[in-house]
């Protein structure tokens, strides 16, 4: 029997997209990256851990609106973004124009919850009404695990010099741009926002002096 699961934006319950889901198996993939270090006199290279990669979860989602006689894209486009009609709403895959980042989503199936971003979707329509309206669709979806920066630090503590820097905001600066330059990772902008008690990153003004906390 097919049961309901759903995807939604983590901070927006109204974005919930339910679908039929009852797989016979569920596969979650995870990998580590290593660098080879050649040491003179040893018969083989040594391996040094570089970084871990997020877990990925691949799903097959099923949508059926035949009984309702509705266009199934009214549901599938909530995930991929609107591709038909005059609606121009954003889907769960659409990039935020301010942060240039994908929405953080939750995949929920019973007691299983997976914080993620939607990395890739392949959409296939398998049934149509006589006028060509699609009423059944299957989406093959790849989800990439999302973890907050602070959560990752707790799991794997990092050490750095106890130095705090400051940044004088100039015209055109943004928290994600500053994070990219200081940390090499734009997604760490929340660390700067938290250190400076900035609740709305859009209110950044030239002349502000920001504390750039070290990675610890």
CSV table of C-alpha atoms in Angstrom, one decimal:
chain,number,residue,atom,x,y,z
A,1,UNK,CA,0.0,0.0,0.0
A,2,UNK,CA,1.3,3.4,-0.9
A,3,UNK,CA,1.5,5.9,2.0
A,4,UNK,CA,2.0,9.6,2.2
A,5,UNK,CA,5.4,11.2,2.7
A,6,UNK,CA,6.3,14.9,2.1
A,7,UNK,CA,8.9,17.4,1.3
A,8,UNK,CA,8.8,21.0,2.6
A,9,UNK,CA,11.0,24.0,3.3
A,10,UNK,CA,12.5,23.7,6.7
A,11,UNK,CA,11.2,27.1,7.8
A,12,UNK,CA,7.9,27.1,5.9
A,13,UNK,CA,5.3,24.4,6.8
A,14,UNK,CA,2.9,25.9,4.2
A,15,UNK,CA,5.3,24.7,1.4
A,16,UNK,CA,4.6,21.0,2.2
A,17,UNK,CA,4.3,18.8,-0.9
A,18,UNK,CA,2.8,15.4,-0.1
A,19,UNK,CA,3.3,12.4,-2.4
A,20,UNK,CA,2.7,8.6,-2.4
A,21,UNK,CA,5.7,6.7,-1.2
A,22,UNK,CA,6.4,3.1,0.0
A,23,UNK,CA,9.7,1.8,-1.2
A,24,UNK,CA,10.9,-1.7,-0.8
A,25,UNK,CA,14.3,-0.4,0.2
A,26,UNK,CA,16.0,2.9,1.0
A,27,UNK,CA,19.6,3.7,0.1
A,28,UNK,CA,21.7,6.4,1.7
A,29,UNK,CA,25.2,7.1,0.3
A,30,UNK,CA,28.1,8.7,2.1
A,31,UNK,CA,31.7,9.2,1.1
A,32,UNK,CA,35.0,10.6,2.4
A,33,UNK,CA,37.7,12.3,0.4
A,34,UNK,CA,41.4,11.5,1.0
A,35,UNK,CA,44.7,12.9,-0.3
A,36,UNK,CA,47.7,10.7,-1.0
A,37,UNK,CA,51.0,11.7,0.6
A,38,UNK,CA,54.2,10.2,-0.8
A,39,UNK,CA,56.8,9.6,1.9
A,40,UNK,CA,60.3,8.6,0.8
A,41,UNK,CA,61.3,5.1,1.8
A,42,UNK,CA,57.8,3.8,2.3
A,43,UNK,CA,56.4,1.2,-0.1
A,44,UNK,CA,53.0,2.9,-0.4
A,45,UNK,CA,51.5,6.4,-0.1
A,46,UNK,CA,49.8,7.4,3.2
A,47,UNK,CA,46.2,8.6,3.1
A,48,UNK,CA,45.2,11.9,4.8
A,49,UNK,CA,41.6,12.7,5.4
A,50,UNK,CA,40.5,15.9,3.5
A,51,UNK,CA,36.8,16.2,4.1
A,52,UNK,CA,33.6,14.2,4.3
A,53,UNK,CA,30.8,14.6,1.8
A,54,UNK,CA,27.1,15.0,2.7
A,55,UNK,CA,24.9,11.9,2.7
A,56,UNK,CA,22.8,11.6,-0.4
A,57,UNK,CA,19.4,10.0,-0.6
A,58,UNK,CA,17.8,9.0,-3.9
A,59,UNK,CA,14.0,8.6,-4.0
A,60,UNK,CA,11.2,7.8,-6.5
A,61,UNK,CA,8.2,10.0,-5.8
A,62,UNK,CA,4.8,9.1,-7.3
A,63,UNK,CA,1.9,11.6,-8.0
A,64,UNK,CA,-1.5,10.6,-9.4
A,65,UNK,CA,-4.4,13.1,-10.1
A,66,UNK,CA,-6.4,10.9,-12.5
A,67,UNK,CA,-9.4,10.6,-10.2
A,68,UNK,CA,-9.4,14.4,-9.6
A,69,UNK,CA,-9.0,15.1,-13.3
A,70,UNK,CA,-6.4,17.7,-12.4
A,71,UNK,CA,-3.1,18.5,-14.0
A,72,UNK,CA,-0.5,16.6,-12.0
A,73,UNK,CA,2.0,19.5,-12.6
A,74,UNK,CA,0.1,21.4,-9.9
A,75,UNK,CA,1.9,19.1,-7.5
A,76,UNK,CA,5.2,18.3,-9.2
A,77,UNK,CA,5.9,21.9,-10.0
A,78,UNK,CA,5.9,22.7,-6.3
A,79,UNK,CA,9.1,20.8,-6.2
A,80,UNK,CA,10.8,21.7,-9.5
A,81,UNK,CA,9.4,25.2,-10.0
A,82,UNK,CA,6.4,26.2,-12.3
A,83,UNK,CA,6.8,25.0,-15.8
A,84,UNK,CA,3.2,25.4,-17.2
A,85,UNK,CA,0.4,27.9,-17.2
A,86,UNK,CA,0.8,31.5,-16.0
A,87,UNK,CA,1.9,30.8,-12.5
A,88,UNK,CA,5.4,32.0,-11.6
A,89,UNK,CA,5.7,30.7,-8.1
A,90,UNK,CA,8.9,29.2,-6.8
A,91,UNK,CA,9.5,25.5,-6.2
A,92,UNK,CA,11.6,23.8,-3.5
A,93,UNK,CA,14.5,23.6,-5.9
A,94,UNK,CA,14.6,27.3,-6.8
A,95,UNK,CA,17.6,29.3,-5.6
A,96,UNK,CA,17.1,32.2,-3.2
A,97,UNK,CA,18.0,35.4,-5.3
A,98,UNK,CA,19.4,37.1,-2.1
A,99,UNK,CA,21.6,34.4,-0.7
A,100,UNK,CA,22.2,32.5,-4.0
A,101,UNK,CA,21.6,29.3,-2.0
A,102,UNK,CA,19.0,26.5,-2.4
A,103,UNK,CA,16.2,26.3,0.2
A,104,UNK,CA,16.9,24.0,3.1
A,105,UNK,CA,14.2,21.3,3.0
A,106,UNK,CA,12.9,18.4,5.1
A,107,UNK,CA,12.0,15.0,3.7
A,108,UNK,CA,9.6,13.3,6.2
A,109,UNK,CA,8.4,9.7,6.0
A,110,UNK,CA,6.8,8.5,9.2
A,111,UNK,CA,9.5,8.9,11.9
A,112,UNK,CA,12.3,9.3,9.3
A,113,UNK,CA,13.4,13.0,8.9
A,114,UNK,CA,16.2,14.1,6.5
A,115,UNK,CA,17.3,17.8,6.4
A,116,UNK,CA,18.5,18.4,2.9
A,117,UNK,CA,18.7,20.4,-0.3
A,118,UNK,CA,17.2,19.0,-3.6
A,119,UNK,CA,20.2,18.4,-5.8
A,120,UNK,CA,18.6,16.8,-8.9
A,121,UNK,CA,15.2,15.8,-10.2
A,122,UNK,CA,14.2,13.7,-13.3
A,123,UNK,CA,10.5,14.0,-14.1
A,124,UNK,CA,8.5,11.5,-16.1
A,125,UNK,CA,4.8,11.7,-17.0
A,126,UNK,CA,3.1,8.3,-17.5
A,127,UNK,CA,-0.6,9.0,-18.0
A,128,UNK,CA,-2.6,11.7,-19.8
A,129,UNK,CA,-6.2,12.8,-20.3
A,130,UNK,CA,-7.6,12.9,-23.8
A,131,UNK,CA,-6.7,16.6,-24.1
A,132,UNK,CA,-3.0,15.9,-23.3
A,133,UNK,CA,-3.2,17.0,-19.6
A,134,UNK,CA,-0.7,14.9,-17.6
A,135,UNK,CA,-2.3,13.2,-14.6
A,136,UNK,CA,0.3,10.8,-13.4
A,137,UNK,CA,4.0,11.4,-12.8
A,138,UNK,CA,7.1,9.9,-11.3
A,139,UNK,CA,10.0,12.0,-10.0
A,140,UNK,CA,13.4,10.6,-9.4
A,141,UNK,CA,14.9,12.9,-6.8
A,142,UNK,CA,18.4,13.1,-5.3
A,143,UNK,CA,18.5,14.8,-1.9
A,144,UNK,CA,21.8,16.1,-0.4
A,145,UNK,CA,22.0,16.2,3.4
A,146,UNK,CA,22.2,19.6,5.0
A,147,UNK,CA,23.7,20.3,8.4
A,148,UNK,CA,24.1,23.7,10.1
A,149,UNK,CA,27.7,24.9,10.5
A,150,UNK,CA,27.4,24.9,14.4
A,151,UNK,CA,26.1,21.3,14.3
A,152,UNK,CA,29.1,20.2,12.2
A,153,UNK,CA,31.6,21.9,14.6
A,154,UNK,CA,30.1,20.0,17.5
A,155,UNK,CA,30.5,16.7,15.7
A,156,UNK,CA,34.1,17.4,14.5
A,157,UNK,CA,35.8,20.2,16.5
A,158,UNK,CA,38.3,22.3,14.6
A,159,UNK,CA,41.2,24.2,16.0
A,160,UNK,CA,42.4,27.6,14.9
A,161,UNK,CA,44.3,30.6,16.3
A,162,UNK,CA,42.3,32.6,18.9
A,163,UNK,CA,42.1,35.7,16.7
A,164,UNK,CA,39.1,37.8,16.0
A,165,UNK,CA,39.1,39.9,12.8
A,166,UNK,CA,36.9,42.8,11.9
A,167,UNK,CA,35.4,43.8,8.5
A,168,UNK,CA,34.4,47.3,7.5
A,169,UNK,CA,31.3,47.0,5.3
A,170,UNK,CA,31.5,48.7,1.8
A,171,UNK,CA,28.8,49.3,-0.8
A,172,UNK,CA,27.8,46.0,-2.4
A,173,UNK,CA,29.0,43.8,0.5
A,174,UNK,CA,26.8,41.0,1.7
A,175,UNK,CA,27.2,38.5,4.5
A,176,UNK,CA,27.6,35.6,2.1
A,177,UNK,CA,30.2,37.5,0.1
A,178,UNK,CA,32.2,38.3,3.3
A,179,UNK,CA,31.9,34.7,4.4
A,180,UNK,CA,33.2,33.5,1.0
A,181,UNK,CA,36.3,35.8,1.3
A,182,UNK,CA,37.0,35.1,4.9
A,183,UNK,CA,36.2,31.4,5.2
A,184,UNK,CA,36.2,30.3,1.6
A,185,UNK,CA,32.6,29.2,2.0
A,186,UNK,CA,29.6,31.5,1.5
A,187,UNK,CA,27.3,29.2,3.4
A,188,UNK,CA,29.0,30.2,6.7
A,189,UNK,CA,27.4,33.7,6.6
A,190,UNK,CA,25.2,32.7,9.5
A,191,UNK,CA,28.3,32.5,11.8
A,192,UNK,CA,29.0,36.2,11.1
A,193,UNK,CA,25.4,37.2,11.5
A,194,UNK,CA,25.2,35.4,14.9
A,195,UNK,CA,28.4,37.0,16.1
A,196,UNK,CA,27.1,40.5,15.2
A,197,UNK,CA,23.5,39.9,16.3
A,198,UNK,CA,22.2,40.5,12.7
A,199,UNK,CA,18.7,39.2,12.3
A,200,UNK,CA,18.1,40.5,8.8
A,201,UNK,CA,21.1,40.2,6.5
A,202,UNK,CA,19.5,42.5,4.0
A,203,UNK,CA,19.9,45.5,6.3
A,204,UNK,CA,23.7,45.5,6.0
A,205,UNK,CA,24.9,49.1,5.5
A,206,UNK,CA,28.2,50.6,4.4
A,207,UNK,CA,30.3,51.8,7.3
A,208,UNK,CA,29.2,49.0,9.7
A,209,UNK,CA,32.1,47.2,11.4
A,210,UNK,CA,31.6,43.5,11.7
A,211,UNK,CA,33.3,41.0,13.9
A,212,UNK,CA,34.6,38.0,11.9
A,213,UNK,CA,34.8,35.1,14.4
A,214,UNK,CA,37.4,32.5,14.0
A,215,UNK,CA,36.5,28.9,13.1
A,216,UNK,CA,36.8,26.8,16.2
